[in-house]
mmCIF file of C-alpha atoms in Angstrom:
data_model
loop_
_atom_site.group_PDB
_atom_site.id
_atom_site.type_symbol
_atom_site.label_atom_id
_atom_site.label_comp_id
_atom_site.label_asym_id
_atom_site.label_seq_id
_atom_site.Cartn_x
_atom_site.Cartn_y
_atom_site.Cartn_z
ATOM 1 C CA UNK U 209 26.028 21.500 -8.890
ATOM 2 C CA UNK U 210 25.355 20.958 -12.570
ATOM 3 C CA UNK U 211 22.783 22.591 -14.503
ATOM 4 C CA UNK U 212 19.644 20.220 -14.493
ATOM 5 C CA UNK U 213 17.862 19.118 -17.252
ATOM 6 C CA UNK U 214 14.876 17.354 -17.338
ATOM 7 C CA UNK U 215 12.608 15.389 -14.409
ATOM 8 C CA UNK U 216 11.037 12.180 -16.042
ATOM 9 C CA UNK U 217 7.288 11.406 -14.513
ATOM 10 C CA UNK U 218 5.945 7.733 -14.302
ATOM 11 C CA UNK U 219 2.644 7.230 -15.156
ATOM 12 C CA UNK U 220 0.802 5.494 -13.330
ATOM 13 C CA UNK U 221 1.793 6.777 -10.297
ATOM 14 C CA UNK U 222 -0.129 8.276 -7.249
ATOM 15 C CA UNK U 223 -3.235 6.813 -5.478
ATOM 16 C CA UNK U 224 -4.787 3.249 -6.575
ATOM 17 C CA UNK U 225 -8.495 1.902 -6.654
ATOM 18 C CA UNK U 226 -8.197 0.438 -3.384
ATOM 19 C CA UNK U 227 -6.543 4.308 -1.733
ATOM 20 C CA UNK U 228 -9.063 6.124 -3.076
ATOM 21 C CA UNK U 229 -11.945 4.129 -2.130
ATOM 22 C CA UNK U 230 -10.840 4.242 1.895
ATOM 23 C CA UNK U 231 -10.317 8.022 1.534
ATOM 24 C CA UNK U 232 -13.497 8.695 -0.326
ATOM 25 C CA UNK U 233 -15.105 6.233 2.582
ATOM 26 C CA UNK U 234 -13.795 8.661 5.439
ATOM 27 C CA UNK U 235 -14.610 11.823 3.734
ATOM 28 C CA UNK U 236 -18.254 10.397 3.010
ATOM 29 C CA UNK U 237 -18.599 8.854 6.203
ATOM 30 C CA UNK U 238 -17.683 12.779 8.260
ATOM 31 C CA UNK U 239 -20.204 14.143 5.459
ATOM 32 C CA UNK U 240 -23.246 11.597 6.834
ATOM 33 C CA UNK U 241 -22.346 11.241 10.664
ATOM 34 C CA UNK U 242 -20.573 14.279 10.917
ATOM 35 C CA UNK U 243 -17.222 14.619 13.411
ATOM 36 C CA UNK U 244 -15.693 12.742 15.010
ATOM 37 C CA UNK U 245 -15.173 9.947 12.984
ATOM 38 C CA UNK U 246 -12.768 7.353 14.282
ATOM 39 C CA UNK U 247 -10.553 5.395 12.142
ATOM 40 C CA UNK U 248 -8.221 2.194 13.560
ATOM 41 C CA UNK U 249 -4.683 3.018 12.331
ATOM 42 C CA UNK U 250 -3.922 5.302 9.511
ATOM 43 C CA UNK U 251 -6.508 4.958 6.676
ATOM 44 C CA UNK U 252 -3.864 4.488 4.524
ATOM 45 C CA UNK U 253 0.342 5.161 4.705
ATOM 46 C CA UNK U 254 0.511 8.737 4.195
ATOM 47 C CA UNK U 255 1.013 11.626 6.205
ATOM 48 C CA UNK U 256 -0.803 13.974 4.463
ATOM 49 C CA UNK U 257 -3.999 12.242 3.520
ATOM 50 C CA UNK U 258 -3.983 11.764 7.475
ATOM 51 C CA UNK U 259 -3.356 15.455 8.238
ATOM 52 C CA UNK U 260 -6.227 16.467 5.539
ATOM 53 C CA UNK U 261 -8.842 14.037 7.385
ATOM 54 C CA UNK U 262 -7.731 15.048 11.032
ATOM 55 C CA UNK U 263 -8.196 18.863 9.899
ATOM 56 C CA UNK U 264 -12.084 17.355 8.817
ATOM 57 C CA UNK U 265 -12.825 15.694 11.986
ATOM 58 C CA UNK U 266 -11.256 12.105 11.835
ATOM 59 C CA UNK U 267 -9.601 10.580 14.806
ATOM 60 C CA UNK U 268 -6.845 8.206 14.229
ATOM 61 C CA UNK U 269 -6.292 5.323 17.048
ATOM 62 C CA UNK U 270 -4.729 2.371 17.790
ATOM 63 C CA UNK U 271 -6.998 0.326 18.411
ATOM 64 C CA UNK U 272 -10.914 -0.108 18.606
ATOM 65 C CA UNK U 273 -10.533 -0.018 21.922
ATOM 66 C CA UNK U 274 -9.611 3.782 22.301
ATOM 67 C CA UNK U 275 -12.950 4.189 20.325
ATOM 68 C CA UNK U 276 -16.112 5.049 22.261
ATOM 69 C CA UNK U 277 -19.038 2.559 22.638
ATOM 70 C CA UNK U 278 -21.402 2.914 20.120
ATOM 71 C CA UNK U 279 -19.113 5.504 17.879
ATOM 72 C CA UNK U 280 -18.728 5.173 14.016
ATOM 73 C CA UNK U 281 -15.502 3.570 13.716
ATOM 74 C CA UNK U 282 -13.641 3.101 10.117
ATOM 75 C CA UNK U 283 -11.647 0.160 9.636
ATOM 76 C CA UNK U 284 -8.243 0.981 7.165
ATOM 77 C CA UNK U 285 -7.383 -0.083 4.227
ATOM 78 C CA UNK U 286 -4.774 -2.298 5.372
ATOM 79 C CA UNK U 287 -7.585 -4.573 6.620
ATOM 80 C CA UNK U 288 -8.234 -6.153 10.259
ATOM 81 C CA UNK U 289 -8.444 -9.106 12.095
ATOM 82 C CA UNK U 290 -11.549 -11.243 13.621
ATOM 83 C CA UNK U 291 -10.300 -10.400 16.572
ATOM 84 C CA UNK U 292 -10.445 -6.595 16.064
ATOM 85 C CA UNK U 293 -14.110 -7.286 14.551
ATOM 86 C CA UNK U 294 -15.500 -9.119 17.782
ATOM 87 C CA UNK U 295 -13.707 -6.033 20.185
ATOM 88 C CA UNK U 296 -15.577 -3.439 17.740
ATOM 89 C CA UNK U 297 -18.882 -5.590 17.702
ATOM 90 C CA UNK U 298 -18.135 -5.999 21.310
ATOM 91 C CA UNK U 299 -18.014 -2.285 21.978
ATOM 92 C CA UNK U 300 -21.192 -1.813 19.836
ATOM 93 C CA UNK U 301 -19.295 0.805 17.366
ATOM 94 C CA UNK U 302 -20.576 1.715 14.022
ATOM 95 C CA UNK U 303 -18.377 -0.068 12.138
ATOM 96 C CA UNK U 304 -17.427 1.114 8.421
ATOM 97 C CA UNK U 305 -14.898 -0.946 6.407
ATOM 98 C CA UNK U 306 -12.558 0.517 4.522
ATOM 99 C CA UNK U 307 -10.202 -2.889 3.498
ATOM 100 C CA UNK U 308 -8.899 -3.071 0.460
ATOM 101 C CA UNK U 309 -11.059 -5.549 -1.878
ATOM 102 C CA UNK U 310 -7.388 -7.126 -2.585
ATOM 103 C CA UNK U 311 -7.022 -7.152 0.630
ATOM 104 C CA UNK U 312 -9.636 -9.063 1.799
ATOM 105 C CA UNK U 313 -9.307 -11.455 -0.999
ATOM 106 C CA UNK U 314 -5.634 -12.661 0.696
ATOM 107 C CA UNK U 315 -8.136 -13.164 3.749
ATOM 108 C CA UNK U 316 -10.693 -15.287 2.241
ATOM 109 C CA UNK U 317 -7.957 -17.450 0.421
ATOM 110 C CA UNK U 318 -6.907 -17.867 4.674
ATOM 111 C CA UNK U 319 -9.486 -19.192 5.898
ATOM 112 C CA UNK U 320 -9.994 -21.062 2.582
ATOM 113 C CA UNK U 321 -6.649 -22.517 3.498
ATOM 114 C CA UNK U 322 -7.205 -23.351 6.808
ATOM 115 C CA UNK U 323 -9.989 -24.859 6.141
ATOM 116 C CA UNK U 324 -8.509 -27.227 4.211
ATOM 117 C CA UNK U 325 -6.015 -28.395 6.853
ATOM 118 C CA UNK U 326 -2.961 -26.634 5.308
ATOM 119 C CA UNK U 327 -0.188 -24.541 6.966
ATOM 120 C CA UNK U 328 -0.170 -21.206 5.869
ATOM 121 C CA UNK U 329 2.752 -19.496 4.771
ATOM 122 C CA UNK U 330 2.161 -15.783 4.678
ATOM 123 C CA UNK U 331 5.268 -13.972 2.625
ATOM 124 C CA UNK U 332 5.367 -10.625 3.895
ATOM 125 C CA UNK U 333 6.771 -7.739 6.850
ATOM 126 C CA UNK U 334 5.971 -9.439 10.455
ATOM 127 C CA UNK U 335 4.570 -6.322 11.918
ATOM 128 C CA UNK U 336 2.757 -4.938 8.994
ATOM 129 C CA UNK U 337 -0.758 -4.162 9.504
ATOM 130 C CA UNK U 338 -1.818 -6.268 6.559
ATOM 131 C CA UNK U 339 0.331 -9.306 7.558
ATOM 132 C CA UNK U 340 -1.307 -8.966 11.356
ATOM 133 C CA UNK U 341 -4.901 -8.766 9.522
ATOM 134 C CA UNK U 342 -4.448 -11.956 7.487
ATOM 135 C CA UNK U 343 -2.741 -13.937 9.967
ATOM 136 C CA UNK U 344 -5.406 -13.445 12.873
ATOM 137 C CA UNK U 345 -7.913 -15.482 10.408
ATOM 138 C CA UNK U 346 -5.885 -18.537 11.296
ATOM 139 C CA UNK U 347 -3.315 -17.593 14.047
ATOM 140 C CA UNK U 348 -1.936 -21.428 15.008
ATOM 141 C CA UNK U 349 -2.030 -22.188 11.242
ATOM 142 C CA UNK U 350 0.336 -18.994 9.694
ATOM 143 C CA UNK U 351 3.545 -18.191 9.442
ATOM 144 C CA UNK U 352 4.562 -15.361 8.173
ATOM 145 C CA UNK U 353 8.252 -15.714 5.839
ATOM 146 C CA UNK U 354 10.181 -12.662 4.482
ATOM 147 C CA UNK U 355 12.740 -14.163 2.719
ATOM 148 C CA UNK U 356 14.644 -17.165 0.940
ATOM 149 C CA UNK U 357 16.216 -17.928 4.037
ATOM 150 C CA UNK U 358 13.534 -18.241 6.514
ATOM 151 C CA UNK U 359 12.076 -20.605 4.081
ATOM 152 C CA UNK U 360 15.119 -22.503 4.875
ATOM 153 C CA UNK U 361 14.582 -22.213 8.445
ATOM 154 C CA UNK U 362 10.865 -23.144 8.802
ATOM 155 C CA UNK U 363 10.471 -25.849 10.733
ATOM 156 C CA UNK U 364 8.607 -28.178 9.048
ATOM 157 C CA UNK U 365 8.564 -31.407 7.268
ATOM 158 C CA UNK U 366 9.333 -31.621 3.398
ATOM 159 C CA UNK U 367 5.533 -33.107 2.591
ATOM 160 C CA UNK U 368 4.060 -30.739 4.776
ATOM 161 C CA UNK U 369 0.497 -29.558 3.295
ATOM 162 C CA UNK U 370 1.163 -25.659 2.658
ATOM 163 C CA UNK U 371 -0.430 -22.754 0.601
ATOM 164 C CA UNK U 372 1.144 -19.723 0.397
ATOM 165 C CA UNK U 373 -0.528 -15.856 0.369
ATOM 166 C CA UNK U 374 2.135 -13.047 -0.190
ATOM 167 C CA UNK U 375 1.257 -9.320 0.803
ATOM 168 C CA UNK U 376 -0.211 -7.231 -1.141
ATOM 169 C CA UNK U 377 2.016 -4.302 -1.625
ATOM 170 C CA UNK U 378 5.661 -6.641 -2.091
ATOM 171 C CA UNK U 379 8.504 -6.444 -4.139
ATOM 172 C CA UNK U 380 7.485 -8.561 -7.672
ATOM 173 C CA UNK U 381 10.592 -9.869 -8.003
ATOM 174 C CA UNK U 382 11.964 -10.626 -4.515
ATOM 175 C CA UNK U 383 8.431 -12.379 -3.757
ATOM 176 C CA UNK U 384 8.911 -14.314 -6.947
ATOM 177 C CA UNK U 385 11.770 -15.745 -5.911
ATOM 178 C CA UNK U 386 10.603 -16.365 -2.189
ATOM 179 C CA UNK U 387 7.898 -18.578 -3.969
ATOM 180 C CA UNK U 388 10.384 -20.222 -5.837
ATOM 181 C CA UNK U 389 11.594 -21.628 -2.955
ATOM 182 C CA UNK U 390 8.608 -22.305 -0.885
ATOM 183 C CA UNK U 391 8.458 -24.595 -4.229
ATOM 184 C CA UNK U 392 11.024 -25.780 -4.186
ATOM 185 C CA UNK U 393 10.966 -26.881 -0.160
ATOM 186 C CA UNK U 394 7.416 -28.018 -0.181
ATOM 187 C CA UNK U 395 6.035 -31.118 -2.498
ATOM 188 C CA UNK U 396 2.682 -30.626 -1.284
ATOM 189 C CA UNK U 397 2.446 -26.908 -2.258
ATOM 190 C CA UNK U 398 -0.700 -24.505 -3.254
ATOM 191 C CA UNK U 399 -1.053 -21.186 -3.904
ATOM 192 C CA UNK U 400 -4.192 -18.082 -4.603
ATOM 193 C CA UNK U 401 -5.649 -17.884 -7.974
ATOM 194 C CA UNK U 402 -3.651 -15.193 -9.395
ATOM 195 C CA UNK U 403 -1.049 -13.131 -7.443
ATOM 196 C CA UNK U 404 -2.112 -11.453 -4.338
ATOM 197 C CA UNK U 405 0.624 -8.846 -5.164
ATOM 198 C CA UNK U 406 -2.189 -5.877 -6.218
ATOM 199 C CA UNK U 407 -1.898 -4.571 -9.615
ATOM 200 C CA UNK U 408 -1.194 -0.991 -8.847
ATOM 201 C CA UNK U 409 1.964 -1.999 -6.828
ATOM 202 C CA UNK U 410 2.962 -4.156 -9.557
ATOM 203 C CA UNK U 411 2.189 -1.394 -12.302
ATOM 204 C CA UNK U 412 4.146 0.970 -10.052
ATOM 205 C CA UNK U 413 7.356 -1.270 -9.761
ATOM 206 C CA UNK U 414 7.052 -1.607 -13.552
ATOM 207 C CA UNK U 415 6.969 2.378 -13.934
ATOM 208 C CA UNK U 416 10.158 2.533 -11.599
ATOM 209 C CA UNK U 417 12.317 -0.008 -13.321
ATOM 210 C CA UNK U 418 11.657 2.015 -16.750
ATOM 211 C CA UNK U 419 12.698 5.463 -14.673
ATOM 212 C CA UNK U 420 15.560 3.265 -13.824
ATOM 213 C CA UNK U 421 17.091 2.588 -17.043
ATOM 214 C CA UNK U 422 16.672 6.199 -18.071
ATOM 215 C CA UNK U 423 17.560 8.215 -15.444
ATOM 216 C CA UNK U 424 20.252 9.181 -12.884
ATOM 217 C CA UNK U 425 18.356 9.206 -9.862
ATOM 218 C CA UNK U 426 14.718 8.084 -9.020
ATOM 219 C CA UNK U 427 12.977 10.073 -6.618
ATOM 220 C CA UNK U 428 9.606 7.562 -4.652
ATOM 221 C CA UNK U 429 7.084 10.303 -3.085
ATOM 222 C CA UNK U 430 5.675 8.414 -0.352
ATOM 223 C CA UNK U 431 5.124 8.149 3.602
ATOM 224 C CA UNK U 432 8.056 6.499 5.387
ATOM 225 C CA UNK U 433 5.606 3.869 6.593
ATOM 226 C CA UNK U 434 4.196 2.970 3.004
ATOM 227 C CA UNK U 435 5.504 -0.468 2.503
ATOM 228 C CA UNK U 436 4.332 0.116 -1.210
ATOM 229 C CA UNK U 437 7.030 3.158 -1.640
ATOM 230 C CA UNK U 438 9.481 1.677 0.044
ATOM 231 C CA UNK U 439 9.566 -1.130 -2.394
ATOM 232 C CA UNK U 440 9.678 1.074 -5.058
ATOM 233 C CA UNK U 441 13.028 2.645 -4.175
ATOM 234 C CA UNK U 442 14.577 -0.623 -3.379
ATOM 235 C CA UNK U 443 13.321 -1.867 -7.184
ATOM 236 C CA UNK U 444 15.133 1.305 -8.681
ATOM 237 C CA UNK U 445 18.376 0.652 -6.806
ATOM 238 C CA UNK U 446 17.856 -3.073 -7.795
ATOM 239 C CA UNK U 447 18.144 -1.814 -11.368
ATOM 240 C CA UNK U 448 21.231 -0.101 -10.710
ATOM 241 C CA UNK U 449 19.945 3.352 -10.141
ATOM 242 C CA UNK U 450 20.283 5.765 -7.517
ATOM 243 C CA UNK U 451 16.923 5.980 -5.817
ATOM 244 C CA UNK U 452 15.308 7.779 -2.414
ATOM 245 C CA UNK U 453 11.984 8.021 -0.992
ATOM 246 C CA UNK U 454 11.420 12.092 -0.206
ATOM 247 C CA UNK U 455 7.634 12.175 2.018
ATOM 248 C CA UNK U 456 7.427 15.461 0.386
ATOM 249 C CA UNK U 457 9.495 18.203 -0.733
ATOM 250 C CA UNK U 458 11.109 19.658 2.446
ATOM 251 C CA UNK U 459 12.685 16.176 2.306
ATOM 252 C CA UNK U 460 14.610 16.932 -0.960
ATOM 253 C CA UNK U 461 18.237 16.650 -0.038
ATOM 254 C CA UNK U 462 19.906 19.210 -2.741
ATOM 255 C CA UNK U 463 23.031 16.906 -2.202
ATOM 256 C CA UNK U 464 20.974 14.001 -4.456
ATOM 257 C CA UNK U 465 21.101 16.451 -7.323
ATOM 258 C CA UNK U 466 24.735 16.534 -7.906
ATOM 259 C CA UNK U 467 26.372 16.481 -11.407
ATOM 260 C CA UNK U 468 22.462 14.839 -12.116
ATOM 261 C CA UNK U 469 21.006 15.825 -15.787
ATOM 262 C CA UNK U 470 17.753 13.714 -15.246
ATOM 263 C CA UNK U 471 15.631 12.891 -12.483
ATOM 264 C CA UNK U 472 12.631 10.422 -12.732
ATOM 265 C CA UNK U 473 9.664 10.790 -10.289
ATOM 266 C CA UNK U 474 6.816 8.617 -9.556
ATOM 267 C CA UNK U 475 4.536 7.809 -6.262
ATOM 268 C CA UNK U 476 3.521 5.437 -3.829
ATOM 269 C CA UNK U 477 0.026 3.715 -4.318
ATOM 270 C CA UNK U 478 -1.621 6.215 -1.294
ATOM 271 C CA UNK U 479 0.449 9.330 -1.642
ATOM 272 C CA UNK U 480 -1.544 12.558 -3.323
ATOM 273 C CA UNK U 481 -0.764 13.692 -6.504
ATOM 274 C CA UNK U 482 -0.697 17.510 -4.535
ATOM 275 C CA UNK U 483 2.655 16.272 -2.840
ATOM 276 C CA UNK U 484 4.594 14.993 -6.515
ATOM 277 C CA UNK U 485 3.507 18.770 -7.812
ATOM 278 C CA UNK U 486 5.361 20.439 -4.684
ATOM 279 C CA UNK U 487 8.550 18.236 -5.572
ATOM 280 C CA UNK U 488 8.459 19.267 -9.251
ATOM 281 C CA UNK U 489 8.244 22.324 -8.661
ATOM 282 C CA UNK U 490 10.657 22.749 -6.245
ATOM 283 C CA UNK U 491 12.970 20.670 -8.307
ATOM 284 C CA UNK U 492 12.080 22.716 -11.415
ATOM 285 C CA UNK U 493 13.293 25.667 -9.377
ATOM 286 C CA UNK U 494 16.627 24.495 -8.889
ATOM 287 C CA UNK U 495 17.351 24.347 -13.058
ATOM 288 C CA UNK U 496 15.778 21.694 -14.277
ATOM 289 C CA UNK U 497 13.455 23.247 -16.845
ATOM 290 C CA UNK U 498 11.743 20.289 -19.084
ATOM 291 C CA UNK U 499 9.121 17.930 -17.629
ATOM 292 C CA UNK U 500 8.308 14.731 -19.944
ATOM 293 C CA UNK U 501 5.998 11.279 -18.958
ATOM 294 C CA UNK U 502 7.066 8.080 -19.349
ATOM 295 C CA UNK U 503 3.648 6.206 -19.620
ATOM 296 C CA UNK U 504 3.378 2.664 -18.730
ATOM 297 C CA UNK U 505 0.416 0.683 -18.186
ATOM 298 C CA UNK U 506 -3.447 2.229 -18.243
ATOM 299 C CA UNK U 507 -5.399 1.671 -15.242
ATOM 300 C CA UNK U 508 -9.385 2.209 -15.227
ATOM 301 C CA UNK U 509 -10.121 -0.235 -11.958
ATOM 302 C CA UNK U 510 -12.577 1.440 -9.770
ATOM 303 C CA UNK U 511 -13.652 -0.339 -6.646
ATOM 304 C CA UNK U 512 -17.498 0.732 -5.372
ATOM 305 C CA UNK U 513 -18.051 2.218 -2.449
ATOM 306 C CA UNK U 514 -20.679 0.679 0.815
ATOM 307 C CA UNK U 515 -23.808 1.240 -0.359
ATOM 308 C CA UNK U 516 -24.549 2.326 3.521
ATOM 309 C CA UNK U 517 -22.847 5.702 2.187
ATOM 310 C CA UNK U 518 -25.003 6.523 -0.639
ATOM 311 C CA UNK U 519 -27.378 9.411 -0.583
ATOM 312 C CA UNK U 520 -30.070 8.754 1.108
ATOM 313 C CA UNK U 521 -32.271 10.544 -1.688
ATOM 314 C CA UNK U 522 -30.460 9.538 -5.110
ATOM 315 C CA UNK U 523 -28.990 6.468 -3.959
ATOM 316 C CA UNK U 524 -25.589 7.321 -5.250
ATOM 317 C CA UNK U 525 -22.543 7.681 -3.486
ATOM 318 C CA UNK U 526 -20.970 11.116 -4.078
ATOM 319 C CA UNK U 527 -17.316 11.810 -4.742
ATOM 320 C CA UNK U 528 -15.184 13.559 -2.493
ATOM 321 C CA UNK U 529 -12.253 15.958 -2.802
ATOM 322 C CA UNK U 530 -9.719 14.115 -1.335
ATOM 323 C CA UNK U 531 -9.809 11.040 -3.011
ATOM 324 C CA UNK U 532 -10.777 12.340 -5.893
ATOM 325 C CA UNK U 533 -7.526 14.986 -5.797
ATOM 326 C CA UNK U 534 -5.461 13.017 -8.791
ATOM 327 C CA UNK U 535 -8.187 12.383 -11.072
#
């Protein structure tokens, strides 16, 4: 193994508006109603936020159905269907929501959509919890394409009235050129107003492809579930540079490091900043000995909490620990 040199960190990396804002909702919501707290899915992709808010009180399920009647029960980030709204309201439960406001954008441009009479074509991961949220708003109208070729395959006539809604958490590039096509298939084609791809992903891909051009390896901290981190390894290797996603640093494989001088780091959109230290420093203690920043773009969104969560005697809405970790 050669002696290391220097580990390059992205900026911005590490939790985005949207994260924080589910986190800080779980944390608040244990604070007011005390445990348990049940959340549908995993607030967000990443093992250790999870951990953190089990160790609090919050109970992860799969669905609203494992809740009890009349519980509080969170709904994630990722967003949810009518569907799962009707089985909460159904079951009476306390329902917070945590989506995303990107999120739910995509899902008001749906029904927009269907409204109009259009098919929807939803460019994103089948089974992602996002995708399944979006496309229950208009179930016989979606379908959800991944790639160049299954716009290809779709079934459908040329002057067929489409819009297209991507995912939120895509590859830039690969969905740019999936929308190229839909274009190029489609005469009678709309899409949202402005991309649906969410700034911090886009901000983060940025970051990586920079690390990319500059570095020997790129190292993605994030949950293997993160769609978000995931495409942020696949971007590096895109750009020609070795690239792995490590879920935190007993994943390091010492092997990466081999007859590598520089090592850039960044971080999915809902992993904690607490993990990227651990790497760096476990890194650092294997010879490389100079930490530098590449910064990239500035981000100052901030997305407001329920107002059901405020203090009851100010008004405000406190911050919490967790969410408030990279600050």
């Amino acid at each position: 193994m050669t002696t290391h040199q220097r580990i390059v960190l992205a900026e911005p990396r590490g939790f985005c508006a949207g994260v924080r804002r589910a986190i800080g909702i779980v944390e608040r919501a244990l604070d007011l109603h005390g445990a348990p707290v049940y959340v549908r899915k995993e607030i967000v992709h990443n093992h250790h936020i999870v951990g953190e808010l089990e160790k609090r009180g919050a109970v992860f399920v799969d669905s609203e159905d494992e809740v009890p009647e009349g519980a509080v029960c969170v709904f994630s980030a990722h967003g949810v269907s009518p569907a799962v709204r009707a089985g909460a309201a159904g079951r009476r439960l306390e329902v917070i929501d945590a989506t995303c406001p990107l999120v739910a954008k995509v899902h008001q441009e749906a029904v927009r959509f269907a409204r109009d009479g259009r098919t929807v074509l939803l460019v994103g991961h089948e089974h992602h919890e996002e995708v399944e949220g979006v496309r229950g708003e208009a179930p016989e109208q979606t379908i959800v394409v991944e790639t160049q070729e299954d716009v290809e395959r779709l079934d459908l006539p040329d002057d067929t009235p489409v819009a297209y809604l991507t995912q939120t958490t895509l590859s830039f590039d690969e969905t740019a050129r999936v929308v190229d096509a839909l274009h190029r298939r489609f005469s009678d084609i709309v899409g949202p107003h402005g991309d649906d791809i969410c700034y911090a992903s886009q901000n983060r891909q940025n970051a990586v492809k920079s690390l990319a051009r500059d570095n020997d390896l790129v190292l993605v901290v994030g949950s293997r579930n993160s769609s978000n981190s995931i495409r942020m390894v696949e971007v590096a290797r895109e750009h020609g540079c070795a690239a792995h996603l490590v879920p935190d640093a007993s994943h390091l494989d010492e092997r990466w490091l081999e007859s590598v001088s520089s090592i850039g780091i960044s971080s999915g959109a809902s992993a904690p900043e607490v993990l990227v230290r651990g790497l760096v420093e476990r890194i650092t203690s294997l010879g490389h000995t100079e930490v530098h920043v590449d910064t990239g773009a500035t981000e100052d969104v901030v997305f407001a909490m329920p107002a059901r969560l405020a203090d009851p005697v100010t008004g405000r809405v406190p911050r919490t620990p967790l969410a408030d970790e990279a600050r």
